[in-house]
Amino acid sequence: MNTLALNGLGRIGRLLVRRLGASRPGLLGAVNDPAPLEQLVHLLRYDSVHGPADRPIEGFTDGVQDFLLLGDHRVPLFHASDPAEIPFPASTRLVVEASGRFTRRADAARHLKARVSHVLISAPSPDADYTVIDPVNGAGLDPDRHRVISNASCTAHATAPMLKILEDAFGIEHAGMSTVHVVTNDQRLLDLPHKDLRRARAAFQSIIPTTSSAFGALHRAMPGLPAAFDGVALRVPTLNVNLVDLVATLRREVDAAAVNASFEAAIAGPWKNLVGLAPPHAVSCDITGRAESVLMDLGLTMTLGPRFVKVFGWHDNETGYAARLGELVVDLAGRI
Ligand SMILES: NC(=O)c1ccc[n+]([C@@H]2O[C@H](COP(=O)([O-])OP(=O)(O)OC[C@H]3O[C@@H](n4cnc5c(N)ncnc54)[C@H](O)[C@@H]3O)[C@@H](O)[C@H]2O)c1
């Protein structure tokens, strides 16, 4: 049953290992990351945001091959840099591509060899066969046709329910979004060259406006969105938990109470478990560890005109995203 392999043991890869270790310990058949065994084992055991692992994690080598020991489950660990050169075991059918290096289809598809039939990218991809934001468009995922699949981004998973709930209740004419977004490893600790000149600047000194790949993913997964729907990410010097600030002109006149009622009804019904309510008077650290895609902060809802609304939703960008990724992994592994 070791059908799954994981490429990239970073923030998302390690949280996926933790989640699968708790829910499907036998599923993970192999891991690849160029980093040395002892460094990866240390970072799997200790996490500055999420705390220590709740089960034993060891690493060992037999002199030829490195292994992770996750509880009593032994997982071979490879150290290739090119997907085409990773000697994943013959049982591997699905690769989760979580290195952040191979998000284009042609690059991710380098995993498709031997019996590997599907690649799931843990990020937006401009040209994957399908971008999944479940349940907005999960029903359209067809593993017979879709071989390289994108699980969109944490921001996309948070924003999609906000847009869908507003669209279903009132219709959306125009919308825009800013995500107040934590630092990620794609920024610089101190000023250092980067192709994005704002991400080149010291991450823990400034508010850093930058792009978000969530918009592309949202348009691919929700083709009915207003064509001009767009916005920015404002990277702020915190470690975890983002805040989506969404504005929309609706097709009907509403007040804040009606908007909030639409979210409360959705949370009680179809969006249970994926959309929740933020604790009262929340600040970002209150959201750490929450696995929902978004937690609505209804106390901040505003009507800025008869049809013009502003709503806010929090998400733990790591826990929530790893949860959606893990769910899709288990679903796909059962279907391929
Ligand atoms: N961090 C988040 O909150 C978050 C949320 C959703 C999606 N994502 C996406 O997930 C992907 C990974 O993000 P992350 O934050 O986990 O990254 P990260 O920088 O924390 O980790 C990347 C890992 O990949 C490894 N790596 C580097 N080169 C490699 C190669 N050639 N082959 C295999 N592994 C390689 C690194 O050693 C590292 O362990 C990115 O595409 C990111 O956009 C991140």
Short mmCIF file of C-alpha atoms and ligand atoms in Angstrom, two decimals:
data_model
loop_
_atom_site.label_atom_id
_atom_site.label_comp_id
_atom_site.label_asym_id
_atom_site.label_seq_id
_atom_site.Cartn_x
_atom_site.Cartn_y
_atom_site.Cartn_z
CA MET A 1 0.00 0.00 0.00
CA ASN A 2 3.06 2.33 -0.11
CA THR A 3 1.67 4.15 -3.11
CA LEU A 4 2.70 7.67 -2.11
CA ALA A 5 6.04 9.45 -2.42
CA LEU A 6 6.81 12.98 -1.30
CA ASN A 7 9.26 15.36 -2.96
CA GLY A 8 10.31 18.24 -0.68
CA LEU A 9 10.34 18.08 3.12
CA GLY A 10 9.82 21.79 3.79
CA ARG A 11 7.11 23.53 5.82
CA ILE A 12 4.29 21.83 3.93
CA GLY A 13 6.04 18.50 3.30
CA ARG A 14 6.84 18.03 6.98
CA LEU A 15 3.32 18.89 8.11
CA LEU A 16 1.99 16.40 5.56
CA VAL A 17 4.27 13.74 7.04
CA ARG A 18 2.88 14.54 10.49
CA ARG A 19 -0.73 14.37 9.29
CA LEU A 20 -0.30 11.12 7.37
CA GLY A 21 1.64 9.65 10.29
CA ALA A 22 -1.45 10.17 12.42
CA SER A 23 -4.12 9.12 9.91
CA ARG A 24 -2.56 6.81 7.28
CA PRO A 25 0.85 5.71 8.56
CA GLY A 26 1.43 3.06 5.87
CA LEU A 27 0.64 5.24 2.87
CA LEU A 28 3.92 7.13 2.61
CA GLY A 29 6.37 4.89 0.77
CA ALA A 30 9.31 7.24 0.10
CA VAL A 31 10.58 10.78 0.54
CA ASN A 32 13.07 12.88 -1.42
CA ASP A 33 14.84 16.08 -0.35
CA PRO A 34 18.41 17.14 -1.17
CA ALA A 35 19.04 18.15 2.46
CA PRO A 36 21.06 15.78 4.69
CA LEU A 37 19.29 13.12 6.78
CA GLU A 38 20.18 14.55 10.21
CA GLN A 39 18.92 18.05 9.32
CA LEU A 40 15.62 16.72 8.00
CA VAL A 41 15.11 14.47 11.04
CA HIS A 42 15.76 17.40 13.40
CA LEU A 43 13.25 19.62 11.59
CA LEU A 44 10.69 16.82 11.52
CA ARG A 45 11.05 16.44 15.30
CA TYR A 46 11.05 20.12 16.29
CA ASP A 47 8.93 22.86 14.73
CA SER A 48 9.13 26.52 15.75
CA VAL A 49 5.45 27.10 14.99
CA HIS A 50 3.71 23.81 15.64
CA GLY A 51 5.84 22.38 18.44
CA PRO A 52 7.50 18.99 18.78
CA ALA A 53 6.28 15.94 16.86
CA ASP A 54 3.82 13.86 18.86
CA ARG A 55 5.35 10.53 17.77
CA PRO A 56 8.94 9.26 17.60
CA ILE A 57 10.93 10.21 14.51
CA GLU A 58 14.35 8.70 13.85
CA GLY A 59 16.72 8.59 10.91
CA PHE A 60 19.31 5.96 10.05
CA THR A 61 21.41 4.75 7.16
CA ASP A 62 22.43 1.21 6.20
CA GLY A 63 25.55 2.65 4.57
CA VAL A 64 23.95 2.83 1.14
CA GLN A 65 20.41 4.09 1.70
CA ASP A 66 19.01 6.64 4.18
CA PHE A 67 15.73 5.94 5.98
CA LEU A 68 13.26 7.84 8.13
CA LEU A 69 11.66 5.86 10.92
CA LEU A 70 8.23 7.40 11.55
CA GLY A 71 6.98 5.56 14.60
CA ASP A 72 7.67 1.99 13.44
CA HIS A 73 7.16 2.81 9.75
CA ARG A 74 10.41 2.76 7.75
CA VAL A 75 10.52 5.17 4.80
CA PRO A 76 13.45 5.36 2.32
CA LEU A 77 14.83 8.89 1.95
CA PHE A 78 16.51 9.98 -1.30
CA HIS A 79 18.49 13.16 -1.97
CA ALA A 80 18.09 13.88 -5.70
CA SER A 81 17.58 17.38 -7.10
CA ASP A 82 15.95 16.36 -10.37
CA PRO A 83 12.56 14.60 -10.19
CA ALA A 84 13.51 12.36 -13.10
CA GLU A 85 16.43 10.98 -11.12
CA ILE A 86 14.69 10.02 -7.88
CA PRO A 87 14.68 6.22 -7.57
CA PHE A 88 11.26 6.03 -5.92
CA PRO A 89 10.17 2.43 -5.16
CA ALA A 90 8.32 0.51 -7.86
CA SER A 91 5.10 0.63 -5.80
CA THR A 92 4.88 4.45 -6.12
CA ARG A 93 1.79 5.61 -8.00
CA LEU A 94 1.35 9.16 -6.68
CA VAL A 95 4.01 11.80 -6.00
CA VAL A 96 3.28 14.89 -3.96
CA GLU A 97 5.51 17.62 -5.37
CA ALA A 98 6.08 19.92 -2.36
CA SER A 99 9.53 21.33 -3.06
CA GLY A 100 8.16 24.55 -4.59
CA ARG A 101 10.70 24.07 -7.41
CA PHE A 102 8.56 22.18 -9.94
CA THR A 103 5.18 23.87 -10.22
CA ARG A 104 4.96 24.01 -14.04
CA ARG A 105 3.41 20.95 -15.66
CA ALA A 106 6.47 20.00 -17.69
CA ASP A 107 8.68 20.13 -14.59
CA ALA A 108 6.29 18.25 -12.29
CA ALA A 109 5.63 15.68 -15.02
CA ARG A 110 9.27 14.56 -14.73
CA HIS A 111 7.96 12.42 -11.83
CA LEU A 112 5.76 10.47 -14.27
CA LYS A 113 7.90 7.42 -14.85
CA ALA A 114 7.81 3.72 -13.93
CA ARG A 115 4.39 3.20 -12.29
CA VAL A 116 3.96 6.83 -11.17
CA SER A 117 0.71 7.88 -12.83
CA HIS A 118 -0.15 11.09 -10.93
CA VAL A 119 1.61 14.12 -9.49
CA LEU A 120 -0.05 16.41 -6.98
CA ILE A 121 1.61 19.84 -6.77
CA SER A 122 1.32 21.56 -3.37
CA ALA A 123 1.04 24.99 -5.01
CA PRO A 124 -0.68 26.85 -7.83
CA SER A 125 0.49 25.74 -11.27
CA PRO A 126 -0.05 27.83 -14.39
CA ASP A 127 -0.69 24.79 -16.57
CA ALA A 128 -1.51 21.73 -14.44
CA ASP A 129 -4.22 19.47 -15.86
CA TYR A 130 -6.58 20.53 -13.05
CA THR A 131 -6.54 22.89 -10.07
CA VAL A 132 -8.52 21.56 -7.12
CA ILE A 133 -10.16 23.70 -4.49
CA ASP A 134 -12.48 21.23 -2.85
CA PRO A 135 -15.47 21.49 -2.56
CA VAL A 136 -15.71 24.37 -5.04
CA ASN A 137 -14.65 22.18 -7.96
CA GLY A 138 -13.44 18.89 -6.46
CA ALA A 139 -16.22 16.98 -8.22
CA GLY A 140 -14.62 17.82 -11.58
CA LEU A 141 -11.38 16.04 -10.75
CA ASP A 142 -11.07 13.06 -13.09
CA PRO A 143 -7.94 10.99 -12.36
CA ASP A 144 -8.26 9.28 -15.76
CA ARG A 145 -7.70 12.60 -17.52
CA HIS A 146 -5.92 14.69 -14.87
CA ARG A 147 -2.42 13.39 -14.21
CA VAL A 148 -0.64 16.53 -12.98
CA ILE A 149 -2.89 18.17 -10.43
CA SER A 150 -2.49 21.39 -8.45
CA ASN A 151 -3.90 21.74 -4.95
CA ALA A 152 -3.91 25.56 -5.38
CA SER A 153 -2.59 27.61 -2.45
CA CYS A 154 -3.49 28.27 1.16
CA THR A 155 -4.80 31.71 0.21
CA ALA A 156 -6.88 30.25 -2.62
CA HIS A 157 -8.42 27.66 -0.26
CA ALA A 158 -9.29 30.44 2.18
CA THR A 159 -10.67 32.89 -0.37
CA ALA A 160 -12.67 30.44 -2.49
CA PRO A 161 -15.33 29.72 0.17
CA MET A 162 -15.66 33.44 0.93
CA LEU A 163 -16.32 34.18 -2.76
CA LYS A 164 -18.59 31.17 -3.26
CA ILE A 165 -20.74 31.90 -0.22
CA LEU A 166 -21.19 35.54 -1.27
CA GLU A 167 -21.85 34.54 -4.90
CA ASP A 168 -24.46 31.94 -3.95
CA ALA A 169 -26.25 34.27 -1.51
CA PHE A 170 -26.13 37.61 -3.34
CA GLY A 171 -24.21 37.37 -6.63
CA ILE A 172 -20.85 39.13 -7.09
CA GLU A 173 -20.38 41.94 -9.62
CA HIS A 174 -16.80 42.99 -8.74
CA ALA A 175 -14.34 41.73 -6.14
CA GLY A 176 -10.79 42.29 -4.94
CA MET A 177 -8.67 40.83 -2.17
CA SER A 178 -5.57 41.56 -0.13
CA THR A 179 -3.98 38.78 1.86
CA VAL A 180 -2.02 39.82 4.91
CA HIS A 181 0.48 37.02 4.62
CA VAL A 182 3.22 35.64 6.83
CA VAL A 183 6.85 35.31 5.83
CA THR A 184 7.74 32.20 3.82
CA ASN A 185 11.09 30.71 2.84
CA ASP A 186 10.75 32.42 -0.54
CA GLN A 187 11.78 35.71 1.10
CA ARG A 188 15.12 36.92 2.37
CA LEU A 189 16.05 37.05 6.05
CA LEU A 190 18.28 40.05 5.30
CA ASP A 191 18.59 42.01 2.04
CA LEU A 192 19.79 39.58 -0.65
CA PRO A 193 19.19 39.31 -4.41
CA HIS A 194 15.80 37.89 -5.45
CA LYS A 195 13.98 38.26 -8.76
CA ASP A 196 11.12 39.95 -6.88
CA LEU A 197 12.83 43.11 -5.64
CA ARG A 198 10.44 43.45 -2.71
CA ARG A 199 10.97 39.83 -1.58
CA ALA A 200 14.70 40.69 -1.80
CA ARG A 201 14.27 42.89 1.27
CA ALA A 202 14.66 41.85 4.92
CA ALA A 203 11.53 39.86 5.75
CA PHE A 204 11.31 40.75 9.45
CA GLN A 205 11.76 44.49 9.06
CA SER A 206 9.04 45.62 6.66
CA ILE A 207 5.56 45.14 5.32
CA ILE A 208 6.40 43.69 1.90
CA PRO A 209 3.80 44.05 -0.86
CA THR A 210 4.14 41.25 -3.41
CA THR A 211 2.23 39.06 -5.80
CA SER A 212 0.05 36.10 -4.85
CA SER A 213 -0.29 33.04 -7.06
CA ALA A 214 -3.69 32.50 -5.42
CA PHE A 215 -5.42 34.73 -7.98
CA GLY A 216 -4.43 32.53 -10.93
CA ALA A 217 -5.49 29.42 -9.01
CA LEU A 218 -8.84 30.98 -8.08
CA HIS A 219 -9.59 31.96 -11.68
CA ARG A 220 -8.69 28.45 -12.88
CA ALA A 221 -10.84 26.74 -10.24
CA MET A 222 -13.72 29.24 -10.36
CA PRO A 223 -14.12 30.30 -14.01
CA GLY A 224 -17.25 32.30 -13.17
CA LEU A 225 -15.33 34.86 -11.10
CA PRO A 226 -15.38 38.47 -12.31
CA ALA A 227 -12.55 38.68 -14.87
CA ALA A 228 -10.94 41.63 -13.07
CA PHE A 229 -10.82 39.90 -9.67
CA ASP A 230 -7.28 40.56 -8.41
CA GLY A 231 -5.22 41.89 -5.51
CA VAL A 232 -1.94 41.68 -3.62
CA ALA A 233 -0.19 39.90 -0.79
CA LEU A 234 1.16 42.05 2.02
CA ARG A 235 3.91 39.99 3.64
CA VAL A 236 4.21 40.86 7.34
CA PRO A 237 6.87 39.83 9.87
CA THR A 238 5.00 36.93 11.50
CA LEU A 239 5.54 33.17 11.20
CA ASN A 240 2.10 31.70 10.71
CA VAL A 241 -1.58 32.56 9.99
CA ASN A 242 -2.81 34.82 7.20
CA LEU A 243 -5.77 37.20 7.02
CA VAL A 244 -7.80 37.56 3.82
CA ASP A 245 -9.42 40.98 3.37
CA LEU A 246 -12.04 40.61 0.64
CA VAL A 247 -14.14 43.42 -0.85
CA ALA A 248 -17.00 42.85 -3.26
CA THR A 249 -19.77 44.71 -4.98
CA LEU A 250 -22.78 42.43 -4.81
CA ARG A 251 -25.77 42.19 -7.14
CA ARG A 252 -28.26 42.84 -4.31
CA GLU A 253 -28.45 45.45 -1.56
CA VAL A 254 -27.32 43.94 1.75
CA ASP A 255 -26.39 44.94 5.26
CA ALA A 256 -23.66 43.42 7.45
CA ALA A 257 -26.22 41.29 9.30
CA ALA A 258 -27.39 39.66 6.05
CA VAL A 259 -23.81 39.03 4.95
CA ASN A 260 -22.96 37.45 8.28
CA ALA A 261 -26.14 35.35 8.21
CA SER A 262 -25.06 33.94 4.83
CA PHE A 263 -21.73 32.84 6.32
CA GLU A 264 -23.36 31.41 9.43
CA ALA A 265 -25.79 29.37 7.30
CA ALA A 266 -22.93 28.09 5.14
CA ILE A 267 -20.90 27.11 8.19
CA ALA A 268 -23.86 25.23 9.65
CA GLY A 269 -24.47 23.48 6.33
CA PRO A 270 -22.37 22.69 3.29
CA TRP A 271 -19.13 24.26 4.50
CA LYS A 272 -19.01 22.58 7.91
CA ASN A 273 -15.40 21.60 8.81
CA LEU A 274 -13.88 23.74 6.02
CA VAL A 275 -15.22 27.12 7.10
CA GLY A 276 -15.48 28.13 10.74
CA LEU A 277 -15.87 31.16 12.96
CA ALA A 278 -12.82 32.88 14.40
CA PRO A 279 -12.72 33.20 18.19
CA PRO A 280 -14.04 36.54 19.45
CA HIS A 281 -11.58 39.45 19.14
CA ALA A 282 -9.07 37.12 17.41
CA VAL A 283 -5.49 38.00 16.61
CA SER A 284 -3.41 35.84 14.32
CA CYS A 285 -1.79 33.59 16.93
CA ASP A 286 -5.26 32.47 18.10
CA ILE A 287 -5.69 30.68 14.76
CA THR A 288 -2.50 28.57 14.92
CA GLY A 289 -3.27 24.87 14.64
CA ARG A 290 -6.71 25.29 13.11
CA ALA A 291 -7.27 22.97 10.14
CA GLU A 292 -10.21 24.77 8.52
CA SER A 293 -9.56 26.49 5.18
CA VAL A 294 -10.86 29.78 6.59
CA LEU A 295 -12.24 31.11 9.88
CA MET A 296 -14.57 34.05 9.31
CA ASP A 297 -14.17 37.08 11.57
CA LEU A 298 -17.74 38.28 11.31
CA GLY A 299 -17.21 41.05 13.85
CA LEU A 300 -15.16 42.84 11.19
CA THR A 301 -17.77 42.65 8.39
CA MET A 302 -18.59 46.08 6.91
CA THR A 303 -21.00 47.44 4.36
CA LEU A 304 -19.30 50.33 2.59
CA GLY A 305 -22.24 51.10 0.29
CA PRO A 306 -25.64 49.54 -0.39
CA ARG A 307 -24.04 46.66 -2.38
CA PHE A 308 -20.39 47.11 -1.38
CA VAL A 309 -19.11 44.79 1.37
CA LYS A 310 -15.85 43.96 3.11
CA VAL A 311 -15.30 40.63 4.90
CA PHE A 312 -12.32 39.10 6.71
CA GLY A 313 -11.22 35.48 7.04
CA TRP A 314 -8.24 33.99 8.90
CA HIS A 315 -6.38 30.79 8.09
CA ASP A 316 -3.43 28.84 9.40
CA ASN A 317 -1.61 28.75 6.07
CA GLU A 318 0.36 25.66 7.04
CA THR A 319 -2.07 23.52 9.06
CA GLY A 320 -5.10 24.26 6.90
CA TYR A 321 -3.26 23.74 3.65
CA ALA A 322 -1.57 20.52 4.79
CA ALA A 323 -5.00 19.26 5.88
CA ARG A 324 -6.50 19.89 2.41
CA LEU A 325 -3.44 18.34 0.76
CA GLY A 326 -3.66 15.26 3.00
CA GLU A 327 -7.36 14.83 2.22
CA LEU A 328 -6.70 15.02 -1.51
CA VAL A 329 -3.78 12.58 -1.23
CA VAL A 330 -5.98 10.01 0.52
CA ASP A 331 -8.79 10.56 -2.01
CA LEU A 332 -6.47 10.21 -5.01
CA ALA A 333 -4.60 7.24 -3.56
CA GLY A 334 -7.92 5.43 -3.32
CA ARG A 335 -8.84 6.21 -6.93
CA ILE A 336 -5.68 5.53 -8.94
N1 LIG B 1 4.41 27.54 3.48
C1 LIG B 1 3.11 27.68 3.25
O1 LIG B 1 2.36 28.24 4.03
C2 LIG B 1 2.53 27.11 1.98
C3 LIG B 1 1.14 26.95 1.90
C4 LIG B 1 0.59 26.43 0.74
C5 LIG B 1 1.40 26.08 -0.32
N2 LIG B 1 2.76 26.25 -0.22
C6 LIG B 1 3.58 25.87 -1.37
O2 LIG B 1 4.21 24.63 -1.08
C7 LIG B 1 5.50 24.59 -1.70
C8 LIG B 1 6.55 24.34 -0.62
O3 LIG B 1 6.48 25.42 0.28
P1 LIG B 1 7.22 25.32 1.70
O4 LIG B 1 6.85 26.55 2.43
O5 LIG B 1 6.97 23.98 2.29
O6 LIG B 1 8.75 25.43 1.19
P2 LIG B 1 10.10 25.34 2.04
O7 LIG B 1 11.03 26.32 1.44
O8 LIG B 1 9.83 25.37 3.50
O9 LIG B 1 10.62 23.85 1.71
C9 LIG B 1 11.10 23.44 0.47
C10 LIG B 1 11.79 22.09 0.66
O10 LIG B 1 12.15 21.58 -0.62
C11 LIG B 1 13.48 21.11 -0.57
N3 LIG B 1 14.08 21.21 -1.90
C12 LIG B 1 14.82 22.19 -2.43
N4 LIG B 1 15.18 21.88 -3.69
C13 LIG B 1 14.64 20.67 -3.95
C14 LIG B 1 14.66 19.82 -5.09
N5 LIG B 1 15.32 20.16 -6.20
N6 LIG B 1 14.01 18.63 -5.02
C15 LIG B 1 13.34 18.28 -3.87
N7 LIG B 1 13.30 19.05 -2.76
C16 LIG B 1 13.93 20.24 -2.81
C17 LIG B 1 14.18 21.99 0.47
O11 LIG B 1 15.33 21.33 1.00
C18 LIG B 1 13.07 22.17 1.50
O12 LIG B 1 13.10 21.13 2.48
C19 LIG B 1 5.67 25.94 -2.41
O13 LIG B 1 5.32 25.80 -3.76
C20 LIG B 1 4.69 26.84 -1.70
O14 LIG B 1 4.21 27.89 -2.52
C21 LIG B 1 3.34 26.73 0.92
#
